[in-house]
Structures are given as C-alpha cells and as structure tokens.
PDB file of C-alpha atoms and ligand atoms in Angstrom:
ATOM      1  CA  UNK A1170    -102.029  65.033   8.864  1.00 51.00           C
ATOM      2  CA  UNK A1171    -104.787  67.362   9.786  1.00 55.00           C
ATOM      3  CA  UNK A1172    -105.486  65.395  12.959  1.00 58.00           C
ATOM      4  CA  UNK A1173    -101.874  65.324  13.876  1.00 53.00           C
ATOM      5  CA  UNK A1174    -101.641  69.151  13.484  1.00 53.00           C
ATOM      6  CA  UNK A1175    -104.833  69.522  15.494  1.00 58.00           C
ATOM      7  CA  UNK A1176    -103.429  67.430  18.312  1.00 54.00           C
ATOM      8  CA  UNK A1177    -100.167  69.393  18.401  1.00 55.00           C
ATOM      9  CA  UNK A1178    -102.003  72.647  18.356  1.00 57.00           C
ATOM     10  CA  UNK A1179    -104.192  71.452  21.244  1.00 61.00           C
ATOM     11  CA  UNK A1180    -101.146  70.487  23.284  1.00 54.00           C
ATOM     12  CA  UNK A1181     -99.586  73.846  22.534  1.00 53.00           C
ATOM     13  CA  UNK A1182    -102.649  75.870  23.587  1.00 54.00           C
ATOM     14  CA  UNK A1183    -102.955  73.823  26.754  1.00 54.00           C
ATOM     15  CA  UNK A1184     -99.372  74.671  27.630  1.00 49.00           C
ATOM     16  CA  UNK A1185    -100.045  78.316  26.997  1.00 51.00           C
ATOM     17  CA  UNK A1186    -103.090  78.200  29.177  1.00 52.00           C
ATOM     18  CA  UNK A1187    -101.009  76.670  31.964  1.00 48.00           C
ATOM     19  CA  UNK A1188     -98.597  79.570  31.640  1.00 47.00           C
ATOM     20  CA  UNK A1189    -101.548  81.877  32.154  1.00 45.00           C
ATOM     21  CA  UNK A1190    -101.349  83.145  28.588  1.00 48.00           C
ATOM     22  CA  UNK A1191    -104.187  83.837  26.225  1.00 45.00           C
ATOM     23  CA  UNK A1192    -106.652  84.327  24.751  1.00 41.00           C
ATOM     24  CA  UNK A1193    -104.898  83.136  21.604  1.00 43.00           C
ATOM     25  CA  UNK A1194    -105.610  84.420  18.213  1.00 36.00           C
ATOM     26  CA  UNK A1195    -104.237  83.902  14.769  1.00 37.00           C
ATOM     27  CA  UNK A1196    -101.745  86.391  13.611  1.00 35.00           C
ATOM     28  CA  UNK A1197    -100.197  87.244  10.314  1.00 32.00           C
ATOM     29  CA  UNK A1198     -98.091  84.552   8.501  1.00 29.00           C
ATOM     30  CA  UNK A1199     -94.898  86.062  10.105  1.00 31.00           C
ATOM     31  CA  UNK A1200     -95.650  83.627  12.960  1.00 31.00           C
ATOM     32  CA  UNK A1201     -93.133  80.837  13.305  1.00 34.00           C
ATOM     33  CA  UNK A1202     -93.500  77.861  15.526  1.00 35.00           C
ATOM     34  CA  UNK A1203     -90.840  75.593  16.882  1.00 36.00           C
ATOM     35  CA  UNK A1204     -91.988  72.134  15.945  1.00 33.00           C
ATOM     36  CA  UNK A1205     -93.524  69.521  18.196  1.00 32.00           C
ATOM     37  CA  UNK A1206     -92.484  66.057  17.198  1.00 32.00           C
ATOM     38  CA  UNK A1207     -94.715  63.946  15.063  1.00 29.00           C
ATOM     39  CA  UNK A1208     -95.414  61.400  17.823  1.00 31.00           C
ATOM     40  CA  UNK A1209     -96.741  64.062  20.122  1.00 32.00           C
ATOM     41  CA  UNK A1210     -98.873  62.471  22.910  1.00 34.00           C
ATOM     42  CA  UNK A1211    -101.893  64.296  24.271  1.00 34.00           C
ATOM     43  CA  UNK A1212    -100.429  64.952  27.779  1.00 36.00           C
ATOM     44  CA  UNK A1213    -100.803  68.304  29.484  1.00 36.00           C
ATOM     45  CA  UNK A1214     -97.331  69.402  28.532  1.00 39.00           C
ATOM     46  CA  UNK A1215     -96.062  69.541  24.954  1.00 39.00           C
ATOM     47  CA  UNK A1216     -93.848  66.605  24.506  1.00 37.00           C
ATOM     48  CA  UNK A1217     -90.038  66.988  24.427  1.00 40.00           C
ATOM     49  CA  UNK A1218     -88.660  67.916  21.001  1.00 41.00           C
ATOM     50  CA  UNK A1219     -86.327  65.864  18.931  1.00 41.00           C
ATOM     51  CA  UNK A1220     -83.664  67.444  16.875  1.00 40.00           C
ATOM     52  CA  UNK A1221     -85.106  70.230  14.828  1.00 41.00           C
ATOM     53  CA  UNK A1222     -84.247  71.984  11.601  1.00 37.00           C
ATOM     54  CA  UNK A1223     -83.169  75.545  11.892  1.00 38.00           C
ATOM     55  CA  UNK A1224     -86.232  76.786  10.130  1.00 38.00           C
ATOM     56  CA  UNK A1225     -89.687  75.325  10.204  1.00 36.00           C
ATOM     57  CA  UNK A1226     -91.869  75.844   7.243  1.00 32.00           C
ATOM     58  CA  UNK A1227     -95.057  74.252   5.909  1.00 31.00           C
ATOM     59  CA  UNK A1228     -98.316  73.891   7.873  1.00 32.00           C
ATOM     60  CA  UNK A1229     -96.686  74.309  11.257  1.00 33.00           C
ATOM     61  CA  UNK A1230     -95.619  77.834  10.374  1.00 35.00           C
ATOM     62  CA  UNK A1231     -99.266  78.929  10.601  1.00 35.00           C
ATOM     63  CA  UNK A1232     -99.610  77.797  14.208  1.00 38.00           C
ATOM     64  CA  UNK A1233     -99.663  80.712  16.682  1.00 44.00           C
ATOM     65  CA  UNK A1234     -96.772  80.987  19.142  1.00 55.00           C
ATOM     66  CA  UNK A1235     -97.382  81.529  22.845  1.00 58.00           C
ATOM     67  CA  UNK A1236     -96.997  85.294  22.909  1.00 66.00           C
ATOM     68  CA  UNK A1237     -98.053  85.946  19.363  1.00 64.00           C
ATOM     69  CA  UNK A1238     -98.649  89.592  18.522  1.00 66.00           C
ATOM     70  CA  UNK A1239     -97.380  91.032  21.832  1.00 71.00           C
ATOM     71  CA  UNK A1240     -94.227  92.276  20.197  1.00 70.00           C
ATOM     72  CA  UNK A1241     -95.910  94.041  17.291  1.00 77.00           C
ATOM     73  CA  UNK A1242     -95.856  97.635  18.595  1.00 88.00           C
ATOM     74  CA  UNK A1243     -95.478 100.035  15.673  1.00 90.00           C
ATOM     75  CA  UNK A1244     -92.333 102.154  15.718  1.00 94.00           C
ATOM     76  CA  UNK A1245     -91.119 100.309  18.799  1.00 97.00           C
ATOM     77  CA  UNK A1246     -87.691 101.092  20.366  1.00 98.00           C
ATOM     78  CA  UNK A1247     -85.853  99.994  23.442  1.00 98.00           C
ATOM     79  CA  UNK A1248     -86.446 103.419  24.932  1.00 98.00           C
ATOM     80  CA  UNK A1249     -90.146 103.082  24.453  1.00 98.00           C
ATOM     81  CA  UNK A1250     -90.205  99.565  25.893  1.00 98.00           C
ATOM     82  CA  UNK A1251     -88.341 100.830  28.947  1.00 98.00           C
ATOM     83  CA  UNK A1252     -90.879 103.691  29.253  1.00 98.00           C
ATOM     84  CA  UNK A1253     -93.778 101.282  28.959  1.00 98.00           C
ATOM     85  CA  UNK A1254     -92.231  99.102  31.597  1.00 98.00           C
ATOM     86  CA  UNK A1255     -92.095 102.181  33.896  1.00 98.00           C
ATOM     87  CA  UNK A1256     -91.832 101.604  37.609  1.00 98.00           C
ATOM     88  CA  UNK A1257     -93.489  98.268  37.046  1.00 98.00           C
ATOM     89  CA  UNK A1258     -95.892  96.795  39.662  1.00 98.00           C
ATOM     90  CA  UNK A1259     -97.555  94.340  37.296  1.00 98.00           C
ATOM     91  CA  UNK A1260     -96.542  91.319  39.326  1.00 98.00           C
ATOM     92  CA  UNK A1261     -95.486  90.464  42.912  1.00 98.00           C
ATOM     93  CA  UNK A1262     -91.695  90.629  42.096  1.00 98.00           C
ATOM     94  CA  UNK A1263     -91.806  94.405  42.345  1.00 98.00           C
ATOM     95  CA  UNK A1264     -92.359  94.211  46.107  1.00 98.00           C
ATOM     96  CA  UNK A1265     -88.842  92.926  46.920  1.00 98.00           C
ATOM     97  CA  UNK A1266     -86.850  94.409  44.080  1.00 98.00           C
ATOM     98  CA  UNK A1267     -84.354  97.193  44.390  1.00 98.00           C
ATOM     99  CA  UNK A1268     -83.838  98.016  40.715  1.00 98.00           C
ATOM    100  CA  UNK A1269     -85.490  96.922  37.488  1.00 98.00           C
ATOM    101  CA  UNK A1270     -82.896  95.136  35.333  1.00 98.00           C
ATOM    102  CA  UNK A1271     -84.002  95.992  31.823  1.00 98.00           C
ATOM    103  CA  UNK A1272     -81.011  94.853  29.656  1.00 98.00           C
ATOM    104  CA  UNK A1273     -77.771  96.269  28.399  1.00 98.00           C
ATOM    105  CA  UNK A1274     -75.486  96.237  25.458  1.00 98.00           C
ATOM    106  CA  UNK A1275     -75.547  96.960  21.792  1.00 98.00           C
ATOM    107  CA  UNK A1276     -79.109  97.857  20.583  1.00 98.00           C
ATOM    108  CA  UNK A1277     -78.133  96.521  17.171  1.00 98.00           C
ATOM    109  CA  UNK A1278     -76.446  93.433  18.430  1.00 98.00           C
ATOM    110  CA  UNK A1279     -76.309  90.398  16.168  1.00 98.00           C
ATOM    111  CA  UNK A1280     -76.108  88.243  19.246  1.00 98.00           C
ATOM    112  CA  UNK A1281     -78.419  88.426  22.299  1.00 98.00           C
ATOM    113  CA  UNK A1282     -77.998  86.443  25.536  1.00 99.00           C
ATOM    114  CA  UNK A1283     -81.176  85.823  27.512  1.00 98.00           C
ATOM    115  CA  UNK A1284     -80.973  84.771  31.105  1.00 98.00           C
ATOM    116  CA  UNK A1285     -83.587  83.953  33.703  1.00 98.00           C
ATOM    117  CA  UNK A1286     -83.842  86.892  36.005  1.00 98.00           C
ATOM    118  CA  UNK A1287     -81.657  89.167  38.087  1.00 98.00           C
ATOM    119  CA  UNK A1288     -79.854  87.943  41.127  1.00 98.00           C
ATOM    120  CA  UNK A1289     -78.636  89.972  44.195  1.00 98.00           C
ATOM    121  CA  UNK A1290     -75.852  91.960  42.479  1.00 98.00           C
ATOM    122  CA  UNK A1291     -77.991  92.721  39.397  1.00 98.00           C
ATOM    123  CA  UNK A1292     -80.817  93.819  41.655  1.00 98.00           C
ATOM    124  CA  UNK A1293     -78.530  96.239  43.411  1.00 98.00           C
ATOM    125  CA  UNK A1294     -76.901  97.590  40.262  1.00 98.00           C
ATOM    126  CA  UNK A1295     -79.685  97.488  37.745  1.00 98.00           C
ATOM    127  CA  UNK A1296     -77.581  95.669  35.205  1.00 98.00           C
ATOM    128  CA  UNK A1297     -77.807  92.035  34.026  1.00 98.00           C
ATOM    129  CA  UNK A1298     -75.148  89.436  34.748  1.00 98.00           C
ATOM    130  CA  UNK A1299     -72.776  91.439  36.909  1.00 98.00           C
ATOM    131  CA  UNK A1300     -72.464  88.903  39.795  1.00 98.00           C
ATOM    132  CA  UNK A1301     -70.354  85.723  39.780  1.00 98.00           C
ATOM    133  CA  UNK A1302     -72.387  84.097  37.099  1.00 98.00           C
ATOM    134  CA  UNK A1303     -72.159  87.292  35.138  1.00 98.00           C
ATOM    135  CA  UNK A1304     -68.375  87.357  35.417  1.00 98.00           C
ATOM    136  CA  UNK A1305     -68.344  83.853  33.867  1.00 98.00           C
ATOM    137  CA  UNK A1306     -70.673  85.010  31.118  1.00 98.00           C
ATOM    138  CA  UNK A1307     -68.330  87.869  30.404  1.00 98.00           C
ATOM    139  CA  UNK A1308     -65.475  85.408  30.106  1.00 98.00           C
ATOM    140  CA  UNK A1309     -67.505  83.252  27.757  1.00 98.00           C
ATOM    141  CA  UNK A1310     -68.284  86.324  25.570  1.00 98.00           C
ATOM    142  CA  UNK A1311     -64.597  87.295  25.556  1.00 98.00           C
ATOM    143  CA  UNK A1312     -63.569  83.795  24.687  1.00 97.00           C
ATOM    144  CA  UNK A1313     -65.771  84.185  21.576  1.00 98.00           C
ATOM    145  CA  UNK A1314     -63.660  87.201  20.622  1.00 97.00           C
ATOM    146  CA  UNK A1315     -66.393  89.662  21.604  1.00 98.00           C
ATOM    147  CA  UNK A1316     -67.003  92.135  24.447  1.00 98.00           C
ATOM    148  CA  UNK A1317     -70.148  92.772  26.412  1.00 98.00           C
ATOM    149  CA  UNK A1318     -70.670  95.996  24.429  1.00 98.00           C
ATOM    150  CA  UNK A1319     -70.909  94.016  21.191  1.00 98.00           C
ATOM    151  CA  UNK A1320     -73.787  91.884  22.418  1.00 98.00           C
ATOM    152  CA  UNK A1321     -77.094  92.553  24.172  1.00 99.00           C
ATOM    153  CA  UNK A1322     -77.861  90.912  27.493  1.00 99.00           C
ATOM    154  CA  UNK A1323     -81.264  90.707  29.174  1.00 98.00           C
ATOM    155  CA  UNK A1324     -83.490  88.371  31.126  1.00 98.00           C
ATOM    156  CA  UNK A1325     -86.934  86.845  30.976  1.00 98.00           C
ATOM    157  CA  UNK A1326     -88.033  88.665  34.149  1.00 98.00           C
ATOM    158  CA  UNK A1327     -86.835  92.111  34.958  1.00 98.00           C
ATOM    159  CA  UNK A1328     -87.027  91.991  38.758  1.00 98.00           C
ATOM    160  CA  UNK A1329     -85.203  89.717  41.059  1.00 98.00           C
ATOM    161  CA  UNK A1330     -87.246  86.776  42.386  1.00 98.00           C
ATOM    162  CA  UNK A1331     -86.844  86.566  46.204  1.00 98.00           C
ATOM    163  CA  UNK A1332     -84.088  84.210  47.290  1.00 97.00           C
ATOM    164  CA  UNK A1333     -83.233  83.821  43.670  1.00 97.00           C
ATOM    165  CA  UNK A1334     -86.052  81.351  43.198  1.00 98.00           C
ATOM    166  CA  UNK A1335     -87.161  80.366  39.731  1.00 98.00           C
ATOM    167  CA  UNK A1336     -89.694  82.871  38.456  1.00 98.00           C
ATOM    168  CA  UNK A1337     -93.308  81.641  38.599  1.00 97.00           C
ATOM    169  CA  UNK A1338     -95.325  81.077  35.449  1.00 96.00           C
ATOM    170  CA  UNK A1339     -97.524  84.028  35.971  1.00 97.00           C
ATOM    171  CA  UNK A1340     -94.487  86.284  36.585  1.00 98.00           C
ATOM    172  CA  UNK A1341     -92.981  85.029  33.344  1.00 97.00           C
ATOM    173  CA  UNK A1342     -96.239  85.537  31.537  1.00 96.00           C
ATOM    174  CA  UNK A1343     -96.451  89.102  32.747  1.00 97.00           C
ATOM    175  CA  UNK A1344     -92.838  90.046  31.986  1.00 98.00           C
ATOM    176  CA  UNK A1345     -91.983  88.079  28.851  1.00 97.00           C
ATOM    177  CA  UNK A1346     -93.814  90.352  26.450  1.00 96.00           C
ATOM    178  CA  UNK A1347     -91.231  93.013  27.246  1.00 97.00           C
ATOM    179  CA  UNK A1348     -88.424  90.601  26.378  1.00 98.00           C
ATOM    180  CA  UNK A1349     -90.248  89.729  23.096  1.00 97.00           C
ATOM    181  CA  UNK A1350     -90.498  93.384  22.289  1.00 97.00           C
ATOM    182  CA  UNK A1351     -86.802  93.817  22.965  1.00 98.00           C
ATOM    183  CA  UNK A1352     -85.940  90.946  20.633  1.00 98.00           C
ATOM    184  CA  UNK A1353     -88.318  92.315  17.963  1.00 97.00           C
ATOM    185  CA  UNK A1354     -86.576  95.693  18.124  1.00 97.00           C
ATOM    186  CA  UNK A1355     -82.940  94.394  18.196  1.00 98.00           C
ATOM    187  CA  UNK A1356     -83.608  91.667  15.590  1.00 98.00           C
ATOM    188  CA  UNK A1357     -80.493  89.710  16.345  1.00 98.00           C
ATOM    189  CA  UNK A1358     -79.251  86.964  14.058  1.00 98.00           C
ATOM    190  CA  UNK A1359     -78.623  84.675  16.987  1.00 98.00           C
ATOM    191  CA  UNK A1360     -80.217  84.306  20.386  1.00 98.00           C
ATOM    192  CA  UNK A1361     -78.492  82.306  23.109  1.00 98.00           C
ATOM    193  CA  UNK A1362     -80.819  81.171  25.909  1.00 98.00           C
ATOM    194  CA  UNK A1363     -78.964  80.720  29.171  1.00 98.00           C
ATOM    195  CA  UNK A1364     -80.783  77.962  31.070  1.00 98.00           C
ATOM    196  CA  UNK A1365     -84.116  76.317  30.949  1.00 98.00           C
ATOM    197  CA  UNK A1366     -86.320  79.285  31.833  1.00 98.00           C
ATOM    198  CA  UNK A1367     -85.144  81.373  28.921  1.00 98.00           C
ATOM    199  CA  UNK A1368     -85.287  78.435  26.478  1.00 97.00           C
ATOM    200  CA  UNK A1369     -88.678  77.218  27.567  1.00 96.00           C
ATOM    201  CA  UNK A1370     -90.113  80.727  27.528  1.00 97.00           C
ATOM    202  CA  UNK A1371     -88.974  81.518  23.981  1.00 96.00           C
ATOM    203  CA  UNK A1372     -89.556  78.042  22.551  1.00 95.00           C
ATOM    204  CA  UNK A1373     -92.719  77.054  24.467  1.00 91.00           C
ATOM    205  CA  UNK A1374     -91.309  73.659  25.331  1.00 84.00           C
ATOM    206  CA  UNK A1375     -91.233  72.317  28.844  1.00 90.00           C
ATOM    207  CA  UNK A1376     -88.224  70.062  28.124  1.00 94.00           C
ATOM    208  CA  UNK A1377     -85.150  70.081  30.269  1.00 96.00           C
ATOM    209  CA  UNK A1378     -82.141  72.228  29.373  1.00 97.00           C
ATOM    210  CA  UNK A1379     -79.982  69.138  28.827  1.00 97.00           C
ATOM    211  CA  UNK A1380     -82.539  68.057  26.194  1.00 96.00           C
ATOM    212  CA  UNK A1381     -82.959  71.493  24.602  1.00 96.00           C
ATOM    213  CA  UNK A1382     -79.322  72.637  24.543  1.00 97.00           C
ATOM    214  CA  UNK A1383     -76.884  72.310  21.655  1.00 96.00           C
ATOM    215  CA  UNK A1384     -79.237  72.427  18.714  1.00 96.00           C
ATOM    216  CA  UNK A1385     -80.653  75.173  16.570  1.00 97.00           C
ATOM    217  CA  UNK A1386     -84.210  76.361  16.674  1.00 97.00           C
ATOM    218  CA  UNK A1387     -85.980  79.044  14.740  1.00 96.00           C
ATOM    219  CA  UNK A1388     -87.257  82.035  16.711  1.00 96.00           C
ATOM    220  CA  UNK A1389     -89.119  84.298  14.393  1.00 94.00           C
ATOM    221  CA  UNK A1390     -86.394  84.308  11.808  1.00 95.00           C
ATOM    222  CA  UNK A1391     -83.536  84.370  14.313  1.00 97.00           C
ATOM    223  CA  UNK A1392     -81.484  81.332  15.065  1.00 98.00           C
ATOM    224  CA  UNK A1393     -81.866  80.278  18.699  1.00 98.00           C
ATOM    225  CA  UNK A1394     -79.615  78.009  20.658  1.00 98.00           C
ATOM    226  CA  UNK A1395     -79.927  77.095  24.330  1.00 98.00           C
ATOM    227  CA  UNK A1396     -77.131  76.247  26.640  1.00 98.00           C
ATOM    228  CA  UNK A1397     -76.433  75.800  30.337  1.00 98.00           C
ATOM    229  CA  UNK A1398     -76.735  78.846  32.563  1.00 98.00           C
ATOM    230  CA  UNK A1399     -73.465  80.225  33.856  1.00 98.00           C
ATOM    231  CA  UNK A1400     -74.706  79.719  37.454  1.00 98.00           C
ATOM    232  CA  UNK A1401     -75.091  76.051  36.693  1.00 98.00           C
ATOM    233  CA  UNK A1402     -71.425  76.041  35.385  1.00 98.00           C
ATOM    234  CA  UNK A1403     -70.263  77.516  38.707  1.00 98.00           C
ATOM    235  CA  UNK A1404     -71.690  74.478  40.406  1.00 98.00           C
ATOM    236  CA  UNK A1405     -70.785  72.021  37.650  1.00 98.00           C
ATOM    237  CA  UNK A1406     -67.627  73.189  35.986  1.00 98.00           C
ATOM    238  CA  UNK A1407     -67.359  69.993  33.931  1.00 98.00           C
ATOM    239  CA  UNK A1408     -70.331  71.227  31.854  1.00 98.00           C
ATOM    240  CA  UNK A1409     -68.184  74.015  30.475  1.00 98.00           C
ATOM    241  CA  UNK A1410     -67.066  71.656  27.734  1.00 98.00           C
ATOM    242  CA  UNK A1411     -70.622  71.391  26.413  1.00 98.00           C
ATOM    243  CA  UNK A1412     -71.167  75.146  26.715  1.00 98.00           C
ATOM    244  CA  UNK A1413     -68.065  75.828  24.779  1.00 98.00           C
ATOM    245  CA  UNK A1414     -69.095  73.413  22.063  1.00 98.00           C
ATOM    246  CA  UNK A1415     -72.475  75.343  21.941  1.00 98.00           C
ATOM    247  CA  UNK A1416     -70.774  78.667  21.769  1.00 98.00           C
ATOM    248  CA  UNK A1417     -68.505  77.458  18.958  1.00 98.00           C
ATOM    249  CA  UNK A1418     -71.674  76.725  16.963  1.00 98.00           C
ATOM    250  CA  UNK A1419     -72.789  80.244  17.605  1.00 98.00           C
ATOM    251  CA  UNK A1420     -69.429  81.599  16.488  1.00 98.00           C
ATOM    252  CA  UNK A1421     -69.658  79.572  13.293  1.00 98.00           C
ATOM    253  CA  UNK A1422     -73.191  80.866  12.684  1.00 98.00           C
ATOM    254  CA  UNK A1423     -71.953  84.460  13.064  1.00 98.00           C
ATOM    255  CA  UNK A1424     -68.712  83.857  11.148  1.00 97.00           C
ATOM    256  CA  UNK A1425     -66.552  84.607  14.199  1.00 97.00           C
ATOM    257  CA  UNK A1426     -63.110  83.254  14.791  1.00 89.00           C
ATOM    258  CA  UNK A1427     -61.833  82.596  18.335  1.00 76.00           C
ATOM    259  CA  UNK A1428     -59.165  85.077  19.433  1.00 76.00           C
ATOM    260  CA  UNK A1429     -55.628  83.849  19.438  1.00 79.00           C
ATOM    261  CA  UNK A1430     -54.635  82.164  22.732  1.00 75.00           C
ATOM    262  CA  UNK A1431     -53.167  84.608  25.231  1.00 74.00           C
ATOM    263  CA  UNK A1432     -49.336  84.141  25.724  1.00 76.00           C
ATOM    264  CA  UNK A1433     -48.575  82.310  28.982  1.00 75.00           C
ATOM    265  CA  UNK A1434     -47.288  84.524  31.789  1.00 71.00           C
ATOM    266  CA  UNK A1435     -43.654  84.019  32.595  1.00 70.00           C
ATOM    267  CA  UNK A1436     -42.941  83.215  36.223  1.00 61.00           C
TER     268      UNK A1436
HETATM  269  N1  URA B 338     -78.762  85.163  36.384  1.00 61.83           N
HETATM  270  C1  URA B 338     -79.586  85.564  35.409  1.00 61.83           C
HETATM  271  O1  URA B 338     -80.303  84.668  34.875  1.00 61.83           O
HETATM  272  N2  URA B 338     -79.594  86.776  35.055  1.00 61.83           N
HETATM  273  C2  URA B 338     -78.810  87.742  35.594  1.00 61.83           C
HETATM  274  O2  URA B 338     -78.918  88.873  35.202  1.00 61.83           O
HETATM  275  C3  URA B 338     -77.931  87.323  36.582  1.00 61.83           C
HETATM  276  C4  URA B 338     -77.932  86.048  36.985  1.00 61.83           C
END
C-alpha cells in the first residue's frame, strides 16, 4: 500500500514538474486529490484514470495537488484577483493579446464553466465565450434552463494564444493560479470543464477528453465533470448527444429541470 502510494505520488510530482510547477509542499488536510488508478505504471505521465468516485478519501486525500496552496489568499475576492492580475505580462501571451479575458457571470454561481482560453472575439471584447463556440455554449446553458448570468464562465488562460493554438504548459502554469483563486472565491457546487485543457489542468491528468468526460471527479469539495468543448461540437455536431448527456448529469446534481420545449413556430 505504502509503495503503491509512493509510486503514485512520484508520477504525480513528475507530471507537475513537466508542467513547470513546483516546488511542492504539503498543505493542510483540505487538500483533495483526484485518484490515480491502482495499477499506475511509472511512466512520465500519470496514467489514465478509470471511473472515479465523486469524492476521494483515505490516504490519497493527503497527497498534494498540482497547484496546492496557490488559491489560499486570505479575504480573497474576484475584484482582488483581477487587481492582482493587473495588466499582466507574466507570460508571452500578453504580447499579442488585445484584452485580458478574466471571466464573467454570477460571482456566487453554483455552476462554473471553465474553457481553454480566449479566441479572436473574446480577445476583442474582453469577455469569455462570445464567438461562435460561445453562442453554442449559451444555447447549452439555456437548454439547462439557466442563463449566462446565473453561471460563471472563465478560462484556464486569460489571454488569447496566437492563432488560437493550445496554450503551452508554462503559460498554463503561470495563469492557472488565477483560475484556482477564482474557483476558491466562487466555491461552486459544480464545475464543468469544457475540453481537455481545462480538465487536465484542474484534475492533473493527461488523459484525453473522451476518456475524462462524462464522469464525476472531486475538485476540492466541488463536483467536477468534463465534457467536449463547444468548438469541438461545431466541427463534430454528432458529439452533441454526449454533451447533452453530460449536462443532464449536471442538471441532476444541481436539482435542475429542463425547461419545457418551446412551441413549434407555425408556418
Ligand atoms: N474558447 C474558449 O476556450 N474560451 C473562450 O472564451 C472562447 C473560446
């Protein structure tokens, strides 16, 4: 058991090291870790997870998570986080950005959506998910019987990566602490990760989104579910079925009922 835990911890730390994170230290027992399966091999990436319980307790709960402690700012608030972010030049993404896209919505939201990073429209407007993928996200939120102002929407990185490329590991490592502070302040009941970057950042797994999606994880006391990114749905509309099944799980977790179907328009 001790060896097994040691091996998992080692894989976890190596993964954090690759992300450019660290040094690691033990934090208070509040720490939660998303499990690594029992047959973890000792490769350079943590192995892909199997189905997980919503909450992980026992010895694993004492293992530090990747960004442990970064969110524990006393008397923190979204305003303070925005002020700390400032006119950020911490990573190379600042060079090509127009506007920082901090996040928007209900600061007391029970449900938070986390995307990857701003695209062209978001970069211009300073608001997350306002382009084509954003319109689809808005439809998904409305299909759940909610509006954008009921939820909070933000991204892993706050500046647009050039040509909409995937943010690099060091860019994620630099920016993610602000996301973690946002989540710590909002304390949502449910977090929905849109796409692999958000899911991998918050869970610390390098597994594909098709592997991670559709099941519950524990993220520091919140329930976390990953699903496909709306931009992926624009390219692969058939995956909407899976996303809707994921969102129905979220609705059930939050006690939401789908709105009644809209009456058909008469011709
Ligand atoms: N894609 C994202 O991941 N975030 C946005 O804000 C817009 C598109």
